[in-house]
Amino acid sequence: MATYRKFIFVCTGKDCKRNGCKELLKDIKGMLKVSEHKGKCKVVKTKCMDFCKTGPMVVINSEVIKRASLPEIREKC
């Protein structure tokens, strides 16, 4: 099994879906295919993280990112 430096946990609960987590997931996966980010992170889809009103929720290395956006995630990876 390959080793990864960071895990990106993305909430796919009902409220986060309404707030755009599917599009965010697609963008994150696209970002990770680029050579500078390739192999540095692994995306993990999760169920509800109980921060429903502030979705989409992302956790990177124990840091919770509320209302996550691709530029914030790119900065953390």
PDB file of C-alpha atoms in Angstrom:
ATOM      1  CA  MET A   1       0.000   0.000   0.000  1.00  0.00           C
ATOM      2  CA  ALA A   2       1.263   3.454  -0.898  1.00  0.00           C
ATOM      3  CA  THR A   3       2.030   5.921   1.863  1.00  0.00           C
ATOM      4  CA  TYR A   4       0.511   9.393   1.826  1.00  0.00           C
ATOM      5  CA  ARG A   5       1.668  12.439   3.693  1.00  0.00           C
ATOM      6  CA  LYS A   6      -1.766  13.936   4.368  1.00  0.00           C
ATOM      7  CA  PHE A   7      -5.371  12.808   4.401  1.00  0.00           C
ATOM      8  CA  ILE A   8      -8.169  15.090   3.237  1.00  0.00           C
ATOM      9  CA  PHE A   9     -11.473  14.104   4.847  1.00  0.00           C
ATOM     10  CA  VAL A  10     -14.479  15.541   2.995  1.00  0.00           C
ATOM     11  CA  CYS A  11     -17.955  15.369   4.525  1.00  0.00           C
ATOM     12  CA  THR A  12     -20.583  14.001   2.136  1.00  0.00           C
ATOM     13  CA  GLY A  13     -23.549  14.413   4.470  1.00  0.00           C
ATOM     14  CA  LYS A  14     -26.896  15.788   3.279  1.00  0.00           C
ATOM     15  CA  ASP A  15     -26.249  19.432   4.224  1.00  0.00           C
ATOM     16  CA  CYS A  16     -22.729  19.429   2.802  1.00  0.00           C
ATOM     17  CA  LYS A  17     -24.104  18.031  -0.470  1.00  0.00           C
ATOM     18  CA  ARG A  18     -26.504  20.967  -0.581  1.00  0.00           C
ATOM     19  CA  ASN A  19     -23.580  23.324  -0.003  1.00  0.00           C
ATOM     20  CA  GLY A  20     -21.446  21.918  -2.838  1.00  0.00           C
ATOM     21  CA  CYS A  21     -19.312  19.068  -1.516  1.00  0.00           C
ATOM     22  CA  LYS A  22     -19.682  17.033  -4.731  1.00  0.00           C
ATOM     23  CA  GLU A  23     -18.219  19.844  -6.821  1.00  0.00           C
ATOM     24  CA  LEU A  24     -15.505  20.413  -4.204  1.00  0.00           C
ATOM     25  CA  LEU A  25     -14.589  16.710  -4.256  1.00  0.00           C
ATOM     26  CA  LYS A  26     -14.284  16.815  -8.036  1.00  0.00           C
ATOM     27  CA  ASP A  27     -12.050  19.904  -7.814  1.00  0.00           C
ATOM     28  CA  ILE A  28      -9.854  18.334  -5.114  1.00  0.00           C
ATOM     29  CA  LYS A  29      -9.381  15.154  -7.143  1.00  0.00           C
ATOM     30  CA  GLY A  30      -8.441  17.262 -10.166  1.00  0.00           C
ATOM     31  CA  MET A  31      -5.954  19.244  -8.069  1.00  0.00           C
ATOM     32  CA  LEU A  32      -4.324  16.037  -6.810  1.00  0.00           C
ATOM     33  CA  LYS A  33      -3.670  14.862 -10.370  1.00  0.00           C
ATOM     34  CA  VAL A  34      -1.417  17.870 -10.990  1.00  0.00           C
ATOM     35  CA  SER A  35       2.263  17.015 -10.635  1.00  0.00           C
ATOM     36  CA  GLU A  36       3.006  19.383  -7.729  1.00  0.00           C
ATOM     37  CA  HIS A  37       0.310  17.750  -5.545  1.00  0.00           C
ATOM     38  CA  LYS A  38       0.472  14.211  -6.929  1.00  0.00           C
ATOM     39  CA  GLY A  39       1.064  11.629  -4.209  1.00  0.00           C
ATOM     40  CA  LYS A  40       1.053  14.149  -1.343  1.00  0.00           C
ATOM     41  CA  CYS A  41      -2.566  13.699  -0.246  1.00  0.00           C
ATOM     42  CA  LYS A  42      -5.311  11.078  -0.128  1.00  0.00           C
ATOM     43  CA  VAL A  43      -9.020  12.001  -0.291  1.00  0.00           C
ATOM     44  CA  VAL A  44     -11.398  10.200   2.090  1.00  0.00           C
ATOM     45  CA  LYS A  45     -15.165  10.708   1.849  1.00  0.00           C
ATOM     46  CA  THR A  46     -16.902  10.698   5.231  1.00  0.00           C
ATOM     47  CA  LYS A  47     -20.438  10.779   6.548  1.00  0.00           C
ATOM     48  CA  CYS A  48     -21.812  13.729   8.513  1.00  0.00           C
ATOM     49  CA  MET A  49     -19.288  15.500  10.790  1.00  0.00           C
ATOM     50  CA  ASP A  50     -21.989  17.418  12.747  1.00  0.00           C
ATOM     51  CA  PHE A  51     -21.039  20.874  11.453  1.00  0.00           C
ATOM     52  CA  CYS A  52     -24.070  20.911   9.170  1.00  0.00           C
ATOM     53  CA  LYS A  53     -24.650  24.657   8.881  1.00  0.00           C
ATOM     54  CA  THR A  54     -21.050  25.410   7.892  1.00  0.00           C
ATOM     55  CA  GLY A  55     -20.557  22.944   5.045  1.00  0.00           C
ATOM     56  CA  PRO A  56     -18.875  21.782   2.998  1.00  0.00           C
ATOM     57  CA  MET A  57     -16.631  20.491   5.770  1.00  0.00           C
ATOM     58  CA  VAL A  58     -13.055  19.350   5.217  1.00  0.00           C
ATOM     59  CA  VAL A  59     -10.485  18.079   7.713  1.00  0.00           C
ATOM     60  CA  ILE A  60      -6.786  18.105   6.852  1.00  0.00           C
ATOM     61  CA  ASN A  61      -4.320  16.871   9.492  1.00  0.00           C
ATOM     62  CA  SER A  62      -6.718  17.471  12.402  1.00  0.00           C
ATOM     63  CA  GLU A  63      -7.551  20.995  11.183  1.00  0.00           C
ATOM     64  CA  VAL A  64     -11.249  21.594  10.528  1.00  0.00           C
ATOM     65  CA  ILE A  65     -12.017  23.839   7.562  1.00  0.00           C
ATOM     66  CA  LYS A  66     -15.581  25.158   7.557  1.00  0.00           C
ATOM     67  CA  ARG A  67     -17.091  26.350   4.267  1.00  0.00           C
ATOM     68  CA  ALA A  68     -14.070  24.864   2.545  1.00  0.00           C
ATOM     69  CA  SER A  69     -12.888  26.084  -0.820  1.00  0.00           C
ATOM     70  CA  LEU A  70     -10.259  24.797  -3.206  1.00  0.00           C
ATOM     71  CA  PRO A  71      -7.766  27.664  -2.573  1.00  0.00           C
ATOM     72  CA  GLU A  72      -7.834  26.925   1.203  1.00  0.00           C
ATOM     73  CA  ILE A  73      -7.290  23.227   0.576  1.00  0.00           C
ATOM     74  CA  ARG A  74      -4.489  23.890  -1.924  1.00  0.00           C
ATOM     75  CA  GLU A  75      -2.758  26.044   0.697  1.00  0.00           C
ATOM     76  CA  LYS A  76      -2.913  23.231   3.320  1.00  0.00           C
ATOM     77  CA  CYS A  77      -1.581  20.530   0.994  1.00  0.00           C
TER      78      CYS A  77
END
